[in-house]
Coordinates of N, CA and C in Angstrom, one line a residue:
Chain S
M7 N 7.6 -0.4 184.2 CA 6.7 0.1 183.2 C 6.8 1.6 183.1
L8 N 7.3 2.1 182.0 CA 7.5 3.5 181.8 C 6.1 4.1 181.4
E9 N 5.8 5.2 181.9 CA 4.5 5.8 181.6 C 4.8 7.3 181.1
N10 N 5.5 7.4 180.0 CA 5.7 8.8 179.5 C 4.6 9.2 178.6
F11 N 4.7 10.5 178.2 CA 3.8 11.0 177.2 C 4.6 11.8 176.2
N12 N 4.3 11.6 174.9 CA 5.0 12.4 173.9 C 4.0 12.8 172.8
I13 N 4.2 14.0 172.3 CA 3.3 14.5 171.2 C 4.2 15.1 170.1
S14 N 3.9 14.7 168.9 CA 4.6 15.3 167.8 C 3.6 15.9 166.8
R15 N 4.1 16.8 165.9 CA 3.2 17.5 165.0 C 3.7 17.4 163.6
E16 N 2.7 17.1 162.7 CA 3.0 17.1 161.3 C 2.0 18.0 160.6
D17 N 2.4 18.9 159.7 CA 1.5 19.8 159.0 C 1.4 19.2 157.6
I18 N 0.2 18.9 157.1 CA 0.0 18.4 155.8 C -1.0 19.4 155.1
D19 N -0.5 20.2 154.2 CA -1.2 21.3 153.7 C -1.9 22.1 154.8
K20 N -3.2 22.3 154.8 CA -3.8 23.1 155.8 C -4.2 22.4 157.0
V21 N -3.9 21.1 157.1 CA -4.2 20.3 158.3 C -3.0 20.0 159.1
S22 N -3.1 20.1 160.5 CA -2.1 19.8 161.4 C -2.4 18.5 162.1
V23 N -1.5 17.6 162.1 CA -1.8 16.3 162.8 C -0.9 16.2 164.0
L24 N -1.6 16.0 165.2 CA -0.9 15.9 166.4 C -0.9 14.4 166.8
K25 N 0.2 13.8 166.8 CA 0.3 12.3 167.1 C 0.7 12.2 168.6
M26 N -0.1 11.5 169.4 CA 0.1 11.4 170.8 C 0.5 9.9 171.1
E27 N 1.5 9.8 172.0 CA 1.9 8.5 172.4 C 2.1 8.4 173.9
G28 N 1.7 7.3 174.5 CA 1.9 7.1 175.9 C 0.7 7.4 176.8
Y29 N 0.9 8.1 177.9 CA 0.0 8.2 179.0 C -0.4 9.7 179.2
L30 N -1.7 10.0 178.9 CA -2.2 11.3 179.0 C -3.1 11.4 180.3
D31 N -2.5 12.1 181.3 CA -3.2 12.3 182.5 C -3.1 13.7 183.0
A32 N -3.5 14.0 184.2 CA -3.5 15.4 184.7 C -2.1 15.9 184.8
N33 N -1.1 15.0 184.9 CA 0.3 15.4 185.0 C 0.9 15.7 183.6
T34 N 0.4 15.1 182.6 CA 1.0 15.3 181.3 C 0.2 16.1 180.3
I35 N -1.0 16.6 180.7 CA -1.8 17.3 179.7 C -1.2 18.6 179.2
G36 N -0.2 19.2 180.0 CA 0.4 20.4 179.7 C 1.0 20.5 178.3
E37 N 1.6 19.3 177.9 CA 2.2 19.3 176.5 C 1.2 19.3 175.4
F38 N 0.0 18.7 175.7 CA -1.1 18.7 174.7 C -1.7 20.1 174.6
E39 N -1.8 20.7 175.8 CA -2.4 22.1 175.8 C -1.4 23.1 175.1
R40 N -0.2 23.0 175.3 CA 0.8 23.8 174.6 C 0.8 23.6 173.1
S41 N 0.7 22.4 172.7 CA 0.6 22.1 171.3 C -0.6 22.8 170.6
L42 N -1.8 22.7 171.3 CA -3.0 23.3 170.8 C -2.9 24.9 170.8
E43 N -2.3 25.4 171.9 CA -2.1 26.9 172.0 C -1.2 27.3 170.8
H44 N -0.2 26.6 170.5 CA 0.7 26.9 169.5 C 0.0 26.9 168.1
L45 N -0.8 25.9 167.9 CA -1.5 25.9 166.6 C -2.5 27.1 166.5
L46 N -3.2 27.4 167.6 CA -4.1 28.6 167.5 C -3.3 29.9 167.3
D47 N -2.2 30.0 167.9 CA -1.3 31.2 167.7 C -1.0 31.3 166.2
Q48 N -0.8 30.2 165.6 CA -0.4 30.2 164.2 C -1.6 30.1 163.2
K49 N -2.8 30.3 163.8 CA -4.1 30.3 163.1 C -4.3 29.0 162.3
R50 N -3.8 27.9 162.8 CA -4.0 26.6 162.1 C -5.2 25.9 162.9
Y51 N -6.3 25.9 162.3 CA -7.5 25.5 163.0 C -8.1 24.1 162.5
N52 N -7.4 23.5 161.5 CA -7.9 22.2 161.1 C -6.9 21.2 161.7
I53 N -7.4 20.6 162.8 CA -6.5 19.8 163.6 C -7.0 18.3 163.7
V54 N -6.1 17.4 163.5 CA -6.3 16.0 163.7 C -5.5 15.5 164.9
T55 N -6.1 14.8 165.8 CA -5.3 14.2 166.9 C -5.3 12.6 166.6
D56 N -4.1 12.2 166.3 CA -3.9 10.7 166.0 C -3.6 10.0 167.4
L57 N -4.5 9.2 167.8 CA -4.3 8.6 169.2 C -3.9 7.2 169.1
S58 N -3.3 6.8 167.9 CA -3.0 5.4 167.8 C -1.9 4.9 168.8
G59 N -1.1 5.8 169.2 CA 0.0 5.4 170.2 C -0.4 5.7 171.6
L60 N -1.6 6.1 171.9 CA -2.0 6.4 173.2 C -2.4 5.2 174.0
N61 N -1.7 5.0 175.2 CA -2.0 3.8 176.0 C -3.0 4.1 177.1
Y62 N -3.2 5.4 177.4 CA -4.0 5.7 178.6 C -4.5 7.1 178.5
I63 N -5.8 7.4 178.9 CA -6.2 8.8 179.0 C -7.2 8.8 180.2
S64 N -7.1 9.9 180.9 CA -8.1 10.1 182.0 C -8.9 11.4 181.7
S65 N -9.8 11.7 182.5 CA -10.7 12.8 182.2 C -10.0 14.1 182.0
A66 N -8.8 14.3 182.5 CA -8.0 15.5 182.3 C -7.7 15.7 180.8
G67 N -7.4 14.6 180.1 CA -7.1 14.6 178.7 C -8.4 15.0 177.9
L68 N -9.5 14.5 178.3 CA -10.8 14.8 177.7 C -11.1 16.3 177.9
G69 N -10.7 16.8 179.1 CA -11.0 18.2 179.5 C -10.3 19.2 178.5
V70 N -9.1 18.7 178.0 CA -8.3 19.6 177.1 C -9.1 19.8 175.8
Y71 N -9.7 18.7 175.3 CA -10.6 18.8 174.1 C -11.7 19.8 174.4
M72 N -12.3 19.6 175.6 CA -13.5 20.5 175.9 C -13.1 22.0 176.0
G73 N -11.9 22.2 176.5 CA -11.4 23.6 176.7 C -11.1 24.3 175.4
F74 N -10.7 23.6 174.3 CA -10.3 24.2 173.1 C -11.2 24.2 172.0
I75 N -12.2 23.2 172.0 CA -13.0 23.0 170.7 C -13.8 24.2 170.3
E76 N -14.3 24.9 171.3 CA -15.2 26.1 171.0 C -14.4 27.1 170.2
D77 N -13.2 27.4 170.7 CA -12.3 28.4 170.0 C -12.0 28.0 168.6
V78 N -11.7 26.7 168.4 CA -11.3 26.2 167.1 C -12.5 26.2 166.1
R79 N -13.7 25.8 166.6 CA -14.9 25.8 165.8 C -15.3 27.2 165.4
A80 N -15.1 28.2 166.3 CA -15.4 29.6 166.1 C -14.6 30.1 164.9
E81 N -13.5 29.5 164.6 CA -12.7 29.9 163.4 C -12.9 29.0 162.2
K82 N -14.1 28.3 162.3 CA -14.5 27.3 161.2 C -13.5 26.1 161.1
G83 N -12.8 25.8 162.1 CA -12.0 24.7 162.1 C -12.6 23.6 162.9
D84 N -11.8 22.5 163.2 CA -12.3 21.5 164.1 C -11.1 20.7 164.7
I85 N -11.4 20.0 165.8 CA -10.4 19.1 166.3 C -11.0 17.7 166.1
K86 N -10.4 16.9 165.3 CA -11.0 15.5 165.0 C -10.0 14.5 165.7
L87 N -10.6 13.4 166.0 CA -9.9 12.3 166.7 C -9.8 11.1 165.7
C88 N -8.7 10.4 165.7 CA -8.7 9.2 164.9 C -7.8 8.1 165.6
C89 N -8.0 6.9 165.1 CA -7.1 5.7 165.4 C -7.1 5.4 166.9
L90 N -8.4 5.4 167.5 CA -8.5 5.1 168.9 C -8.5 3.6 169.1
S91 N -7.8 3.1 170.1 CA -8.0 1.7 170.5 C -9.3 1.5 171.2
D92 N -9.8 0.3 171.4 CA -11.0 0.1 172.1 C -11.0 0.7 173.5
K93 N -9.9 0.5 174.1 CA -9.7 1.0 175.5 C -9.9 2.5 175.6
I94 N -9.2 3.2 174.7 CA -9.3 4.7 174.7 C -10.7 5.2 174.3
F95 N -11.3 4.5 173.3 CA -12.6 4.9 172.8 C -13.6 4.8 174.0
K96 N -13.5 3.7 174.8 CA -14.4 3.5 175.9 C -14.4 4.7 176.9
V97 N -13.3 5.3 177.1 CA -13.2 6.5 178.0 C -13.9 7.7 177.4
F98 N -13.7 7.9 176.1 CA -14.4 9.0 175.4 C -15.9 8.8 175.4
D99 N -16.2 7.5 175.2 CA -17.7 7.2 175.1 C -18.4 7.4 176.5
L100 N -17.7 7.2 177.6 CA -18.3 7.4 178.9 C -18.8 8.8 179.1
L101 N -18.2 9.8 178.4 CA -18.6 11.2 178.5 C -19.4 11.6 177.3
G102 N -19.8 10.7 176.4 CA -20.6 11.1 175.3 C -19.9 11.8 174.2
F103 N -18.6 11.7 174.1 CA -17.8 12.4 173.1 C -18.2 12.0 171.6
P104 N -18.6 10.8 171.4 CA -18.9 10.4 170.0 C -20.0 11.3 169.4
A105 N -20.9 11.8 170.2 CA -22.0 12.7 169.7 C -21.5 14.1 169.4
L106 N -20.3 14.5 170.0 CA -19.9 15.9 169.9 C -18.7 16.1 169.1
F107 N -17.9 15.0 168.9 CA -16.6 15.2 168.2 C -16.6 14.1 167.0
D108 N -15.9 14.5 165.9 CA -15.7 13.5 164.9 C -14.6 12.5 165.3
I109 N -15.0 11.3 165.4 CA -14.0 10.2 165.8 C -14.0 9.2 164.6
L110 N -12.9 9.2 163.9 CA -12.8 8.5 162.6 C -11.6 7.5 162.7
P111 N -11.7 6.5 161.7 CA -10.7 5.4 161.8 C -9.3 5.7 161.4
S112 N -9.1 6.8 160.6 CA -7.7 7.0 160.1 C -7.4 8.5 159.9
V113 N -6.1 8.8 159.9 CA -5.7 10.2 159.6 C -6.3 10.7 158.2
E114 N -6.3 9.7 157.2 CA -6.7 10.1 155.9 C -8.2 10.4 155.9
S115 N -9.0 9.6 156.7 CA -10.5 9.9 156.7 C -10.7 11.3 157.4
C116 N -9.9 11.6 158.4 CA -10.0 13.0 159.0 C -9.7 14.0 158.0
M117 N -8.6 13.8 157.2 CA -8.2 14.8 156.3 C -9.3 15.1 155.3
E118 N -9.9 14.0 154.8 CA -11.0 14.1 153.8 C -12.2 14.8 154.3
S119 N -12.4 14.7 155.6 CA -13.7 15.2 156.2 C -13.6 16.7 156.5
F120 N -12.4 17.3 156.4 CA -12.3 18.7 156.5 C -12.9 19.4 155.2
N121 N -13.7 20.4 155.4 CA -14.2 21.1 154.3 C -13.3 22.3 154.0
I122 N -12.2 22.1 153.3 CA -11.3 23.1 153.1 C -11.4 23.7 151.7
E123 N -11.7 25.0 151.6 CA -11.9 25.6 150.3 C -10.5 26.0 149.7
D124 N -10.4 25.9 148.4 CA -9.1 26.2 147.8 C -8.9 27.7 148.0
G125 N -7.6 28.0 148.2 CA -7.2 29.4 148.3 C -7.6 30.1 149.6
K126 N -8.2 29.3 150.5 CA -8.5 29.9 151.8 C -7.5 29.8 152.8
Chain N
M12 N -6.7 -10.2 201.0 CA -5.4 -9.5 201.0 C -5.6 -8.0 201.1
R13 N -4.7 -7.4 201.9 CA -4.8 -6.0 202.0 C -3.5 -5.3 201.8
K14 N -3.4 -4.2 201.0 CA -2.2 -3.5 200.8 C -2.4 -2.0 200.9
K15 N -1.5 -1.3 201.5 CA -1.6 0.1 201.7 C -0.4 0.8 201.2
Q16 N -0.5 2.0 200.7 CA 0.7 2.8 200.4 C 0.4 4.3 200.4
F17 N 1.3 5.1 200.9 CA 1.2 6.5 200.9 C 1.8 7.1 199.6
F18 N 1.2 8.2 199.1 CA 1.6 8.8 197.9 C 1.7 10.3 198.2
K19 N 2.7 11.0 197.6 CA 2.8 12.4 197.8 C 1.7 13.1 197.0
A20 N 1.3 14.3 197.5 CA 0.3 15.1 196.8 C 0.8 15.9 195.6
S21 N 1.4 15.1 194.7 CA 1.9 15.7 193.5 C 1.3 14.9 192.3
L22 N 1.0 15.6 191.2 CA 0.5 14.9 190.0 C 1.5 13.9 189.5
E23 N 2.8 14.1 189.8 CA 3.8 13.1 189.4 C 3.5 11.7 190.0
S24 N 2.7 11.7 191.1 CA 2.4 10.5 191.8 C 1.5 9.6 191.0
L25 N 0.8 10.2 190.0 CA -0.3 9.4 189.4 C 0.1 8.1 188.7
K26 N 1.3 8.2 188.1 CA 1.8 6.9 187.5 C 2.1 5.9 188.5
S27 N 2.6 6.3 189.7 CA 2.9 5.3 190.7 C 1.6 4.8 191.3
V28 N 0.6 5.6 191.4 CA -0.7 5.2 191.9 C -1.3 4.1 190.9
R29 N -1.2 4.4 189.6 CA -1.8 3.4 188.6 C -1.0 2.1 188.7
Q30 N 0.3 2.2 188.8 CA 1.1 1.0 188.9 C 0.8 0.2 190.2
F31 N 0.7 0.9 191.3 CA 0.3 0.2 192.6 C -1.0 -0.6 192.4
I32 N -2.0 0.1 191.9 CA -3.3 -0.6 191.7 C -3.2 -1.8 190.7
F33 N -2.5 -1.5 189.6 CA -2.4 -2.5 188.5 C -1.7 -3.8 189.1
H34 N -0.7 -3.7 189.9 CA 0.0 -4.8 190.4 C -0.8 -5.6 191.4
I35 N -1.7 -5.0 192.1 CA -2.6 -5.7 193.0 C -3.7 -6.4 192.2
I36 N -4.4 -5.7 191.3 CA -5.6 -6.2 190.8 C -5.4 -7.1 189.5
A37 N -4.4 -6.8 188.7 CA -4.2 -7.5 187.5 C -4.1 -9.1 187.7
P38 N -3.4 -9.6 188.7 CA -3.4 -11.0 188.9 C -4.8 -11.6 189.3
K39 N -5.7 -10.7 189.8 CA -6.9 -11.3 190.3 C -8.1 -11.1 189.4
I40 N -8.0 -10.2 188.4 CA -9.1 -10.0 187.5 C -8.7 -10.3 186.1
E41 N -9.5 -11.2 185.5 CA -9.2 -11.7 184.2 C -9.6 -10.6 183.1
D42 N -10.7 -10.0 183.4 CA -11.3 -9.1 182.4 C -10.5 -7.8 182.3
R43 N -9.8 -7.6 181.2 CA -8.9 -6.4 181.1 C -9.7 -5.1 181.2
D44 N -11.0 -5.1 180.7 CA -11.8 -3.8 180.7 C -12.0 -3.4 182.2
T45 N -12.3 -4.4 183.0 CA -12.5 -4.2 184.4 C -11.3 -3.6 185.1
V46 N -10.1 -4.2 184.8 CA -8.8 -3.6 185.3 C -8.7 -2.2 184.9
D47 N -8.9 -1.9 183.6 CA -8.8 -0.5 183.1 C -9.7 0.4 183.8
Q48 N -11.0 0.0 184.0 CA -11.9 0.8 184.7 C -11.5 1.2 186.1
I49 N -11.0 0.2 186.9 CA -10.6 0.4 188.2 C -9.4 1.4 188.3
I50 N -8.5 1.2 187.4 CA -7.3 2.1 187.3 C -7.7 3.5 187.0
L51 N -8.6 3.7 186.1 CA -9.1 5.0 185.7 C -9.8 5.7 186.9
A52 N -10.7 4.9 187.6 CA -11.4 5.4 188.8 C -10.4 5.9 189.9
V53 N -9.4 5.1 190.1 CA -8.4 5.5 191.2 C -7.6 6.7 190.8
D54 N -7.2 6.8 189.5 CA -6.5 7.9 189.0 C -7.4 9.2 189.2
E55 N -8.7 9.1 188.8 CA -9.6 10.3 189.0 C -9.7 10.7 190.4
A56 N -9.8 9.7 191.3 CA -10.0 10.0 192.7 C -8.7 10.7 193.3
A57 N -7.5 10.1 192.9 CA -6.2 10.6 193.3 C -6.0 12.0 192.8
T58 N -6.4 12.2 191.5 CA -6.2 13.6 190.9 C -7.0 14.6 191.7
N59 N -8.3 14.3 192.0 CA -9.1 15.2 192.8 C -8.5 15.5 194.2
I60 N -7.9 14.5 194.8 CA -7.3 14.7 196.2 C -6.1 15.6 196.0
I61 N -5.2 15.3 195.1 CA -4.0 16.1 194.9 C -4.4 17.6 194.6
K62 N -5.4 17.8 193.7 CA -5.7 19.1 193.3 C -6.5 19.9 194.3
H63 N -7.6 19.3 194.7 CA -8.6 20.0 195.5 C -8.4 19.9 197.0
A64 N -8.1 18.7 197.5 CA -8.0 18.5 199.0 C -6.6 18.9 199.5
L65 N -5.5 18.5 198.8 CA -4.2 18.8 199.3 C -3.5 19.9 198.5
E66 N -4.2 20.4 197.5 CA -3.7 21.6 196.7 C -2.2 21.5 196.3
Y67 N -1.9 20.4 195.7 CA -0.5 20.2 195.1 C 0.6 20.3 196.2
D68 N 0.3 20.2 197.4 CA 1.4 20.4 198.5 C 2.1 19.0 198.6
S69 N 3.3 18.9 197.9 CA 3.9 17.6 197.9 C 4.6 17.2 199.2
L70 N 4.5 18.1 200.2 CA 4.9 17.7 201.5 C 3.8 16.9 202.2
K71 N 2.6 17.0 201.7 CA 1.5 16.2 202.2 C 1.4 14.9 201.5
E72 N 0.8 13.9 202.1 CA 0.6 12.6 201.5 C -0.9 12.1 201.7
F73 N -1.3 11.3 200.8 CA -2.6 10.6 201.0 C -2.4 9.1 200.9
L74 N -3.3 8.4 201.5 CA -3.1 6.9 201.6 C -4.1 6.2 200.7
I75 N -3.6 5.1 200.0 CA -4.5 4.3 199.3 C -4.4 2.9 199.9
D76 N -5.6 2.4 200.3 CA -5.8 1.1 201.0 C -6.6 0.2 200.2
V77 N -6.1 -0.9 199.7 CA -6.8 -1.8 198.8 C -7.0 -3.2 199.5
E78 N -8.3 -3.6 199.5 CA -8.6 -4.9 200.1 C -9.3 -5.7 199.1
T79 N -8.8 -6.9 198.9 CA -9.4 -7.8 197.9 C -9.8 -9.1 198.5
N80 N -11.0 -9.6 198.0 CA -11.3 -11.0 198.4 C -12.1 -11.6 197.2
S81 N -12.6 -12.7 197.3 CA -13.2 -13.4 196.1 C -14.4 -12.7 195.6
K82 N -15.0 -11.8 196.4 CA -16.3 -11.2 196.0 C -16.1 -9.7 195.5
K83 N -15.1 -9.0 196.0 CA -15.0 -7.6 195.6 C -13.6 -7.1 195.8
I84 N -13.4 -5.9 195.1 CA -12.2 -5.1 195.3 C -12.6 -3.8 196.0
L85 N -12.1 -3.6 197.2 CA -12.5 -2.4 197.9 C -11.3 -1.4 198.0
I86 N -11.5 -0.2 197.5 CA -10.3 0.7 197.5 C -10.7 2.0 198.3
R87 N -9.9 2.3 199.2 CA -10.2 3.5 200.0 C -9.0 4.5 199.8
L88 N -9.3 5.8 199.5 CA -8.3 6.8 199.4 C -8.6 7.7 200.6
I89 N -7.6 8.0 201.4 CA -7.8 8.8 202.6 C -6.9 10.0 202.6
D90 N -7.5 11.2 202.8 CA -6.6 12.4 202.9 C -7.1 13.3 204.0
D91 N -6.2 14.1 204.5 CA -6.6 15.0 205.6 C -6.8 16.5 205.1
G92 N -7.3 16.6 203.9 CA -7.7 17.9 203.4 C -9.0 18.4 204.1
P93 N -9.4 19.6 203.7 CA -10.7 20.1 204.3 C -11.9 19.3 203.9
P94 N -13.0 19.4 204.7 CA -14.1 18.5 204.4 C -14.6 18.7 203.0
F95 N -15.1 17.6 202.4 CA -15.6 17.7 201.1 C -16.9 17.1 201.0
N96 N -17.8 17.8 200.3 CA -19.2 17.2 200.2 C -19.5 17.0 198.7
D97 N -19.5 15.7 198.3 CA -19.7 15.4 196.9 C -21.1 15.8 196.4
K98 N -22.0 16.1 197.3 CA -23.4 16.5 196.9 C -23.3 17.9 196.2
T99 N -22.3 18.6 196.5 CA -22.2 20.0 195.9 C -21.6 20.0 194.5
V100 N -21.1 18.8 194.1 CA -20.5 18.7 192.7 C -21.6 18.3 191.7
P101 N -22.0 19.2 190.8 CA -23.1 18.8 189.8 C -22.6 17.8 188.8
L102 N -23.6 17.1 188.3 CA -23.3 16.1 187.2 C -22.8 17.0 186.0
P103 N -21.8 16.5 185.3 CA -21.3 17.3 184.2 C -22.2 17.3 183.0
N104 N -22.4 18.5 182.5 CA -23.1 18.7 181.2 C -22.1 19.0 180.1
I105 N -21.7 18.0 179.4 CA -20.6 18.1 178.5 C -20.8 19.3 177.4
E106 N -22.0 19.4 176.9 CA -22.2 20.4 175.9 C -22.1 21.8 176.5
K107 N -22.6 21.9 177.7 CA -22.5 23.2 178.4 C -21.1 23.5 178.8
N108 N -20.3 22.5 179.2 CA -18.9 22.7 179.6 C -18.1 23.1 178.4
I109 N -18.4 22.6 177.2 CA -17.7 23.0 176.0 C -18.0 24.4 175.7
K110 N -19.3 24.8 175.8 CA -19.6 26.2 175.5 C -18.9 27.2 176.5
N111 N -18.8 26.7 177.7 CA -18.2 27.6 178.8 C -16.7 27.3 178.9
K112 N -16.1 26.5 178.0 CA -14.7 26.1 178.0 C -14.2 25.6 179.4
K113 N -15.1 24.9 180.0 CA -14.9 24.3 181.4 C -14.3 22.9 181.2
R114 N -13.1 22.7 181.8 CA -12.4 21.4 181.6 C -12.6 20.4 182.7
G115 N -12.8 20.9 183.9 CA -12.8 20.0 185.0 C -14.2 19.5 185.4
G116 N -14.3 18.9 186.6 CA -15.6 18.5 187.1 C -16.1 17.2 186.5
L117 N -15.1 16.4 185.9 CA -15.5 15.1 185.3 C -15.2 13.9 186.2
G118 N -14.2 14.1 187.1 CA -13.7 13.0 187.8 C -14.7 12.1 188.6
I119 N -15.5 12.7 189.4 CA -16.5 12.0 190.2 C -17.4 11.2 189.3
Y120 N -17.8 11.9 188.2 CA -18.7 11.2 187.3 C -18.1 10.0 186.7
M121 N -16.8 10.1 186.3 CA -16.0 9.0 185.7 C -15.9 7.8 186.8
M122 N -15.7 8.2 188.0 CA -15.6 7.2 189.1 C -16.9 6.4 189.2
K123 N -18.0 7.2 189.2 CA -19.3 6.5 189.4 C -19.7 5.7 188.2
Q124 N -19.2 6.1 187.0 CA -19.5 5.3 185.8 C -18.7 4.0 185.7
T125 N -17.5 4.0 186.4 CA -16.7 2.8 186.2 C -16.7 1.9 187.4
M126 N -17.1 2.3 188.6 CA -17.1 1.5 189.8 C -18.6 1.1 190.1
D127 N -18.8 0.0 190.9 CA -20.1 -0.4 191.3 C -20.6 0.5 192.4
E128 N -19.7 0.9 193.3 CA -20.1 1.8 194.4 C -19.1 2.9 194.6
V129 N -19.5 4.1 194.9 CA -18.5 5.2 195.2 C -19.2 6.0 196.4
N130 N -18.5 6.1 197.5 CA -19.0 6.8 198.6 C -17.9 7.7 199.2
F131 N -18.4 8.9 199.7 CA -17.5 9.8 200.3 C -17.9 10.0 201.8
S132 N -17.0 10.0 202.7 CA -17.4 10.2 204.1 C -16.2 11.0 204.8
R133 N -16.5 11.4 206.0 CA -15.6 12.2 206.8 C -15.5 11.5 208.2
K134 N -14.3 11.1 208.6 CA -14.1 10.4 209.9 C -12.9 10.9 210.5
A135 N -12.9 11.3 211.8 CA -11.8 11.7 212.5 C -10.9 12.7 211.8
G136 N -11.5 13.7 211.2 CA -10.8 14.8 210.5 C -10.2 14.4 209.2
K137 N -10.6 13.2 208.6 CA -10.1 12.8 207.3 C -11.2 12.5 206.3
N138 N -10.9 12.7 205.1 CA -11.9 12.4 204.0 C -11.6 11.0 203.5
Y139 N -12.7 10.2 203.4 CA -12.6 8.8 202.9 C -13.3 8.8 201.5
T140 N -12.6 8.4 200.5 CA -13.2 8.1 199.2 C -13.2 6.6 199.1
E141 N -14.4 6.0 199.1 CA -14.4 4.5 199.1 C -15.1 4.0 197.8
M142 N -14.4 3.1 197.1 CA -14.9 2.6 195.9 C -14.9 1.1 195.9
I143 N -16.0 0.5 195.3 CA -16.1 -1.0 195.3 C -16.3 -1.4 193.9
K144 N -15.7 -2.5 193.5 CA -16.0 -3.2 192.3 C -16.3 -4.7 192.7
Y145 N -17.4 -5.2 192.3 CA -17.8 -6.5 192.6 C -17.2 -7.5 191.5
C146 N -16.7 -8.6 192.0 CA -16.1 -9.6 191.0 C -17.3 -10.3 190.3
K147 N -17.2 -10.5 189.0 CA -18.2 -11.3 188.3 C -17.7 -12.7 188.3
H148 N -18.7 -13.6 188.6 CA -18.4 -15.0 188.6 C -19.2 -15.8 187.6

């Protein structure tokens, strides 16, 4: 059983989509952190995390969201989550994330929920 | 049945830890949610030991000891790090953690949410993290 983690990025207009696959734990969160740091360096604050390919997440992964969200929202952006399997949703739910983060069914619904003004 | 295995105090051990637990409990527990919860709890406990008790010293090892019977799954993680008092670890306040950009401090809470019993003790110079999940019949 291979337990790797992979993250890829796609920019769609003013929104960046990070697609995660595999196992996100204390050992693999570095790649997720670097991807978010890179987006903030580039002043891209409208972020969607597509978790459809995620097989596993521990609290270390949730901690990354907690560590970055304040900086992103301070710039009027957001980090939204989509496409969670039941298993992954249950872990976020344990810590009450549904009340604090937008968790939506699809990348498209995340895209539509960003309030992006033209020319901004 | 009882199985024990030593793991290096490196975060790279986490996948081996999860696989070790999975192979023991998956044939015994039908409910996939329960299997997932136990694996998550052990990952959180092992992460805490690697980071805080053994401070990423991969020359050191910790032991995972799993005992199963028809009534329960008992998992002990044993390390020889400095004494640890779980009473000093506050319950996480997620909104406050977000404001303070604090990422950690979630592991024990996750363990207590997913297991039926979680106990910490110190015996003969070693820390014991003991977790129990009772089997539903």
